[in-house]
Short mmCIF file of C-alpha atoms in Angstrom, two decimals:
data_model
loop_
_atom_site.label_atom_id
_atom_site.label_comp_id
_atom_site.label_asym_id
_atom_site.label_seq_id
_atom_site.Cartn_x
_atom_site.Cartn_y
_atom_site.Cartn_z
CA LYS F 36 2.61 -60.81 -38.83
CA ARG F 37 0.41 -58.45 -36.82
CA ILE F 38 2.30 -59.32 -33.64
CA ALA F 39 5.61 -58.67 -35.40
CA GLU F 40 4.41 -55.29 -36.70
CA PHE F 41 3.09 -54.30 -33.27
CA SER F 42 6.36 -55.33 -31.63
CA ALA F 43 8.39 -53.34 -34.16
CA ASP F 44 6.26 -50.21 -33.70
CA ASN F 45 6.31 -50.44 -29.89
CA PHE F 46 9.73 -51.98 -29.33
CA LEU F 47 10.98 -49.33 -26.89
CA PRO F 48 8.14 -49.57 -24.31
CA ILE F 49 8.15 -53.39 -24.67
CA ALA F 50 11.90 -53.48 -23.97
CA LEU F 51 11.56 -51.15 -20.97
CA SER F 52 8.62 -53.09 -19.53
CA SER F 53 10.50 -56.36 -20.01
CA GLY F 54 13.42 -54.92 -18.05
CA VAL F 55 11.07 -54.05 -15.17
CA VAL F 56 9.47 -57.51 -15.16
CA LEU F 57 12.84 -59.27 -15.30
CA GLY F 58 14.21 -57.18 -12.43
CA LEU F 59 11.18 -57.97 -10.24
CA ALA F 60 11.11 -61.67 -11.14
CA ASN F 61 14.80 -62.42 -10.68
CA PRO F 62 17.08 -59.63 -9.42
CA THR F 63 20.21 -61.82 -9.40
CA LEU F 64 21.18 -61.15 -13.00
CA GLY F 65 20.45 -57.45 -12.67
CA CYS F 66 22.59 -57.14 -9.54
CA LEU F 67 25.36 -59.04 -11.32
CA ALA F 68 25.10 -56.65 -14.26
CA ASP F 69 25.30 -53.74 -11.82
CA ALA F 70 28.42 -55.20 -10.21
CA TYR F 71 30.10 -55.26 -13.63
CA ARG F 72 28.87 -51.70 -14.40
CA LEU F 73 26.84 -52.82 -17.40
CA SER F 74 24.74 -49.65 -17.23
CA LYS F 75 27.81 -47.54 -18.06
CA PHE F 76 28.61 -49.79 -21.00
CA SER F 77 25.03 -49.47 -22.23
CA THR F 78 25.17 -45.66 -22.00
CA PHE F 79 28.50 -45.74 -23.84
CA GLY F 80 26.86 -47.84 -26.57
CA ILE F 81 23.88 -45.51 -26.93
CA PHE F 82 26.09 -42.43 -27.39
CA PHE F 83 28.44 -44.31 -29.71
CA ILE F 84 25.47 -45.18 -31.92
CA SER F 85 24.33 -41.53 -31.69
CA GLY F 86 27.75 -40.46 -32.97
CA LEU F 87 27.66 -43.00 -35.80
CA THR F 88 24.24 -41.83 -36.96
CA LEU F 89 24.90 -38.09 -36.51
CA ARG F 90 24.92 -36.42 -39.93
CA SER F 91 26.74 -33.12 -40.42
CA ASP F 92 23.54 -31.47 -41.69
CA GLU F 93 21.84 -32.47 -38.44
CA ILE F 94 24.53 -30.64 -36.48
CA GLY F 95 23.77 -27.57 -38.60
CA ALA F 96 20.05 -27.95 -37.88
CA ALA F 97 20.79 -28.16 -34.16
CA ALA F 98 22.96 -25.03 -34.34
CA GLN F 99 20.18 -23.11 -36.09
CA ALA F 100 17.78 -24.15 -33.33
CA TRP F 101 19.95 -22.65 -30.58
CA PRO F 102 17.07 -20.59 -29.07
CA VAL F 103 15.14 -23.83 -28.52
CA GLY F 104 18.17 -25.46 -26.93
CA LEU F 105 18.80 -22.44 -24.71
CA PHE F 106 15.24 -22.46 -23.41
CA GLY F 107 15.48 -26.23 -22.91
CA LEU F 108 18.57 -25.80 -20.73
CA ALA F 109 16.83 -23.08 -18.71
CA SER F 110 13.79 -25.32 -18.24
CA ILE F 111 15.90 -28.28 -17.14
CA LEU F 112 18.35 -26.58 -14.79
CA LEU F 113 16.63 -23.39 -13.58
CA ILE F 114 12.84 -23.63 -13.87
CA SER F 115 11.94 -27.25 -13.06
CA PRO F 116 14.02 -27.30 -9.79
CA LEU F 117 11.60 -24.69 -8.41
CA LEU F 118 8.95 -27.44 -8.28
CA SER F 119 10.90 -28.98 -5.40
CA LYS F 120 9.60 -26.25 -3.05
CA ILE F 121 6.02 -27.29 -3.82
CA ILE F 122 6.78 -31.00 -3.46
CA LEU F 123 8.32 -30.44 0.00
CA LEU F 124 4.94 -29.12 1.22
CA LEU F 125 3.46 -32.61 0.82
CA ARG F 126 3.29 -35.08 3.70
CA LEU F 127 3.84 -38.77 3.05
CA GLN F 128 5.26 -41.60 5.13
CA PRO F 129 8.10 -42.27 4.76
CA GLN F 130 8.98 -38.60 4.27
CA GLU F 131 12.08 -39.64 2.29
CA PHE F 132 9.79 -40.31 -0.67
CA VAL F 133 8.87 -36.61 -0.78
CA THR F 134 12.47 -35.47 -0.26
CA GLY F 135 13.69 -37.85 -2.96
CA LEU F 136 11.20 -36.49 -5.50
CA ALA F 137 12.23 -32.93 -4.58
CA ILE F 138 15.90 -33.79 -5.19
CA PHE F 139 14.89 -35.46 -8.46
CA CYS F 140 13.46 -32.13 -9.67
CA CYS F 141 16.95 -30.59 -9.45
CA MET F 142 18.57 -33.16 -11.73
CA PRO F 143 19.58 -32.62 -15.38
CA THR F 144 17.84 -34.52 -18.17
CA THR F 145 18.13 -38.26 -18.80
CA LEU F 146 21.45 -39.45 -20.21
CA SER F 147 20.06 -41.60 -23.00
CA SER F 148 16.29 -42.07 -23.06
CA GLY F 149 15.50 -38.51 -24.19
CA ILE F 150 17.71 -38.97 -27.26
CA ALA F 151 16.27 -42.41 -28.00
CA LEU F 152 12.68 -41.16 -27.66
CA THR F 153 13.38 -38.13 -29.84
CA ARG F 154 14.83 -40.37 -32.54
CA PHE F 155 11.79 -42.69 -32.33
CA ALA F 156 9.47 -39.65 -32.60
CA GLY F 157 11.25 -38.30 -35.68
CA GLY F 158 12.46 -35.21 -33.82
CA ASN F 159 15.71 -33.25 -34.02
CA SER F 160 17.97 -35.86 -32.42
CA ALA F 161 21.06 -33.64 -32.76
CA LEU F 162 19.33 -30.92 -30.73
CA ALA F 163 18.28 -33.53 -28.16
CA LEU F 164 21.86 -34.73 -28.03
CA ALA F 165 23.20 -31.22 -27.49
CA MET F 166 20.72 -30.44 -24.68
CA THR F 167 21.52 -33.77 -23.00
CA VAL F 168 25.29 -33.35 -23.04
CA ILE F 169 25.33 -29.66 -22.09
CA SER F 170 22.69 -29.94 -19.32
CA ASN F 171 24.54 -32.82 -17.67
CA LEU F 172 27.88 -31.02 -17.81
CA LEU F 173 26.40 -27.76 -16.50
CA GLY F 174 24.44 -29.75 -13.93
CA ILE F 175 27.68 -30.64 -12.17
CA LEU F 176 27.99 -26.95 -11.27
CA ILE F 177 24.32 -26.04 -10.81
CA VAL F 178 22.79 -29.09 -9.05
CA PRO F 179 24.69 -28.63 -5.73
CA PHE F 180 23.52 -25.01 -5.57
CA SER F 181 19.90 -26.00 -6.34
CA ILE F 182 19.82 -28.73 -3.68
CA SER F 183 21.46 -26.60 -0.98
CA LYS F 184 19.21 -23.57 -1.60
CA LEU F 185 15.89 -25.28 -2.36
CA ILE F 186 16.00 -28.47 -0.28
CA ALA F 187 18.90 -28.86 2.16
CA CYS F 188 18.37 -25.48 3.90
CA GLY F 189 21.76 -25.31 5.58
CA VAL F 190 22.59 -29.02 5.54
CA GLY F 191 26.11 -29.50 4.18
CA VAL F 192 25.79 -31.01 0.72
CA SER F 193 28.90 -32.49 -0.84
CA PHE F 194 28.87 -33.24 -4.54
CA PRO F 195 30.96 -35.80 -6.46
CA THR F 196 32.13 -33.21 -8.98
CA GLU F 197 35.31 -34.87 -10.21
CA PRO F 198 33.95 -38.46 -10.42
CA LEU F 199 30.78 -37.28 -12.18
CA LEU F 200 32.68 -35.14 -14.64
CA ARG F 201 35.02 -38.03 -15.42
CA SER F 202 32.07 -40.39 -15.82
CA LEU F 203 30.24 -38.00 -18.18
CA MET F 204 33.37 -37.57 -20.27
CA THR F 205 33.90 -41.33 -20.65
CA THR F 206 30.26 -42.35 -21.12
CA LEU F 207 28.89 -39.36 -23.09
CA LEU F 208 31.47 -37.23 -24.87
CA PHE F 209 34.10 -39.84 -25.76
CA PRO F 210 31.74 -42.38 -27.40
CA LEU F 211 29.84 -39.60 -29.16
CA ILE F 212 33.01 -38.11 -30.65
CA LEU F 213 34.40 -41.57 -31.46
CA GLY F 214 31.27 -42.55 -33.38
CA LYS F 215 31.21 -39.25 -35.30
CA VAL F 216 34.93 -39.47 -36.18
CA LEU F 217 34.55 -43.04 -37.46
CA ARG F 218 31.58 -41.94 -39.56
CA GLU F 219 33.61 -39.15 -41.17
CA ILE F 220 36.75 -41.26 -41.72
CA PHE F 221 35.00 -44.26 -43.29
CA PRO F 222 32.33 -43.27 -45.87
CA ALA F 223 31.40 -46.94 -46.38
CA LEU F 224 30.62 -47.22 -42.66
CA ALA F 225 28.46 -44.09 -42.85
CA HIS F 226 26.54 -45.57 -45.79
CA THR F 227 26.00 -48.85 -43.90
CA VAL F 228 24.83 -46.99 -40.80
CA ASP F 229 22.37 -44.85 -42.79
CA ALA F 230 20.98 -47.98 -44.45
CA ASN F 231 20.46 -49.68 -41.07
CA ARG F 232 19.11 -46.91 -38.86
CA ARG F 233 16.13 -48.98 -37.77
CA PRO F 234 18.19 -51.92 -36.44
CA LEU F 235 20.52 -49.47 -34.70
CA ALA F 236 17.50 -47.82 -33.06
CA VAL F 237 16.43 -51.26 -31.82
CA ILE F 238 19.91 -51.84 -30.37
CA SER F 239 19.71 -48.45 -28.62
CA ALA F 240 16.33 -49.43 -27.15
CA ILE F 241 17.77 -52.70 -25.83
CA LEU F 242 20.70 -50.86 -24.26
CA LEU F 243 18.28 -48.36 -22.73
CA SER F 244 16.21 -51.18 -21.20
CA PHE F 245 19.26 -52.16 -19.13
CA VAL F 246 18.69 -49.05 -16.95
CA PRO F 247 15.27 -50.02 -15.49
CA TRP F 248 16.33 -53.69 -15.33
CA ILE F 249 19.39 -52.91 -13.20
CA GLN F 250 17.69 -50.26 -11.05
CA ILE F 251 14.71 -52.47 -10.26
CA SER F 252 17.01 -55.40 -9.47
CA ARG F 253 19.03 -53.21 -7.08
CA SER F 254 15.94 -51.78 -5.37
CA ARG F 255 13.78 -54.92 -5.22
CA SER F 256 14.59 -55.76 -1.58
CA ILE F 257 13.73 -52.22 -0.44
CA LEU F 258 10.65 -52.16 -2.66
CA LEU F 259 9.26 -55.24 -0.90
CA THR F 260 9.53 -53.51 2.53
CA VAL F 261 7.36 -50.55 1.51
CA LYS F 262 3.58 -50.70 1.80
CA PRO F 263 2.10 -51.07 -1.69
CA ALA F 264 -0.39 -48.23 -1.14
CA THR F 265 2.40 -45.83 -0.14
CA PHE F 266 4.49 -46.77 -3.14
CA VAL F 267 1.51 -46.32 -5.47
CA VAL F 268 0.97 -42.82 -4.07
CA ALA F 269 4.65 -42.01 -4.72
CA VAL F 270 4.34 -43.30 -8.29
CA ILE F 271 1.23 -41.16 -8.86
CA MET F 272 3.08 -38.14 -7.47
CA GLY F 273 5.98 -38.83 -9.83
CA GLY F 274 3.65 -39.24 -12.80
CA PHE F 275 1.96 -35.97 -11.88
CA LEU F 276 5.38 -34.29 -11.70
CA HIS F 277 6.24 -35.53 -15.19
CA ALA F 278 2.85 -34.37 -16.48
CA ILE F 279 3.49 -30.88 -15.08
CA LEU F 280 6.86 -30.70 -16.87
CA LEU F 281 5.29 -31.91 -20.12
CA GLY F 282 2.47 -29.41 -19.75
CA PHE F 283 4.74 -26.48 -18.97
CA ASN F 284 7.22 -27.12 -21.79
CA SER F 285 4.35 -27.61 -24.26
CA SER F 286 2.29 -24.62 -23.14
CA VAL F 287 5.05 -22.01 -23.44
CA ILE F 288 5.87 -22.95 -27.06
CA PRO F 289 3.15 -20.76 -28.71
CA ALA F 290 4.34 -17.66 -26.81
CA LEU F 291 7.99 -18.38 -27.62
CA ARG F 292 7.09 -18.95 -31.27
CA LEU F 293 5.25 -15.63 -31.39
CA VAL F 294 8.08 -13.54 -29.94
CA THR F 295 10.81 -15.21 -32.04
CA GLY F 296 9.41 -14.82 -35.54
CA GLY F 297 6.20 -16.80 -35.88
CA SER F 298 6.13 -19.73 -38.30
CA LYS F 299 9.74 -19.07 -39.38
CA SER F 300 10.94 -19.32 -35.78
CA PRO F 301 12.92 -22.40 -34.60
CA PHE F 302 9.99 -22.87 -32.19
CA GLY F 303 7.73 -23.31 -35.23
CA GLN F 304 9.41 -26.51 -36.44
CA ASP F 305 7.88 -29.77 -35.23
CA GLU F 306 11.17 -31.65 -35.01
CA ASN F 307 12.61 -29.02 -32.66
CA ILE F 308 9.49 -29.02 -30.51
CA SER F 309 9.61 -32.83 -30.19
CA ALA F 310 13.20 -32.65 -28.96
CA LEU F 311 12.42 -29.84 -26.51
CA VAL F 312 9.31 -31.38 -24.95
CA LEU F 313 10.79 -34.88 -24.64
CA VAL F 314 14.24 -33.93 -23.34
CA ALA F 315 13.29 -31.00 -21.07
CA SER F 316 10.50 -32.98 -19.35
CA GLN F 317 12.70 -35.80 -18.05
CA LYS F 318 15.14 -36.16 -15.17
CA THR F 319 18.14 -38.46 -14.90
CA LEU F 320 18.31 -41.29 -12.36
CA PRO F 321 22.07 -42.21 -12.41
CA VAL F 322 23.13 -38.67 -11.42
CA MET F 323 20.43 -38.69 -8.72
CA VAL F 324 21.86 -41.94 -7.31
CA ALA F 325 25.39 -40.48 -7.29
CA VAL F 326 24.21 -37.35 -5.46
CA VAL F 327 22.20 -39.25 -2.83
CA GLU F 328 25.13 -41.55 -2.09
CA GLN F 329 27.27 -38.49 -1.35
CA LEU F 330 24.71 -37.09 1.10
CA GLY F 331 25.59 -39.81 3.61
CA GLY F 332 22.07 -40.00 5.06
CA ALA F 333 21.86 -36.24 5.78
CA LEU F 334 18.41 -36.05 4.18
CA GLY F 335 17.22 -39.56 5.01
CA SER F 336 17.77 -43.18 4.03
CA SER F 337 19.45 -43.40 0.61
CA GLY F 338 17.34 -46.37 -0.50
CA LEU F 339 14.06 -44.65 0.36
CA LEU F 340 15.16 -41.41 -1.30
CA ILE F 341 15.97 -43.23 -4.54
CA LEU F 342 13.09 -45.71 -4.66
CA PRO F 343 10.25 -43.38 -5.81
CA CYS F 344 12.62 -41.84 -8.37
CA VAL F 345 13.17 -45.30 -9.91
CA ALA F 346 9.40 -45.46 -10.42
CA VAL F 347 9.31 -41.92 -11.81
CA HIS F 348 12.15 -42.71 -14.22
CA LEU F 349 10.22 -45.69 -15.57
CA THR F 350 6.97 -43.72 -15.70
CA GLN F 351 8.42 -40.80 -17.65
CA VAL F 352 10.05 -43.07 -20.24
CA VAL F 353 7.20 -45.54 -20.72
#
């Protein structure tokens, strides 16, 4: 019984860790899942469940918290990319590790884990959802500018604008709207969903665990060629980066609360703060992979650029 209770309370980190272990132990299944684009299906499922569970009053709560969401977007797309200039001052062999982490700073927030974590923490999941969707759509326009100005320094950077936009529409917006429409059309379905939010959260966690499983499976061969000490240093750097983002987004909240109305401010509500700190302190890996593949080796080996970011992605979620 104690094991069952512990597993239920910590299901998300257990699922994520299991995905990592499975990818390291036997990458065949993970590579097969990648070949069939299972990660896109899992993201579709997570946003479909988000739409099914999205109450109309939650949308209203998210709208009222627009100052929090606006600051979150600024933190994700404008402030955190500035850290890339500091990261580029570091020296580590291979240097692609440093460049990869700098590029990672310019990415929008995670596509699914920020929402899942916010829901697990009892935060404003509708606000988390809004920041996730908007930051990824705006990121298509802002990320190329950030990389070219802060990192590439004159290197021609092409960006897969149309494919990424199409992918975000099919894996984020469409399932989200579909789930919400079905909820509104069928009241019995909405009642069933509300009565089974915990099992649906477990399903979302399982779908989320597909991301580290597939990424580790894809990167396992490259991971084995890197010296363990070097990789550990890169992981520590990534963890430190995530800690800086957490610290910054947490530390500015008292000042923002003070200037926006004190305890009655949207920054004075715990559920909004949970959404802000969790979502604005994470960076997405799939968009990073798409960007690096378009660089064509201009900033270094694609595998080495991505590898430390896989570790950072796992670190920031776990």
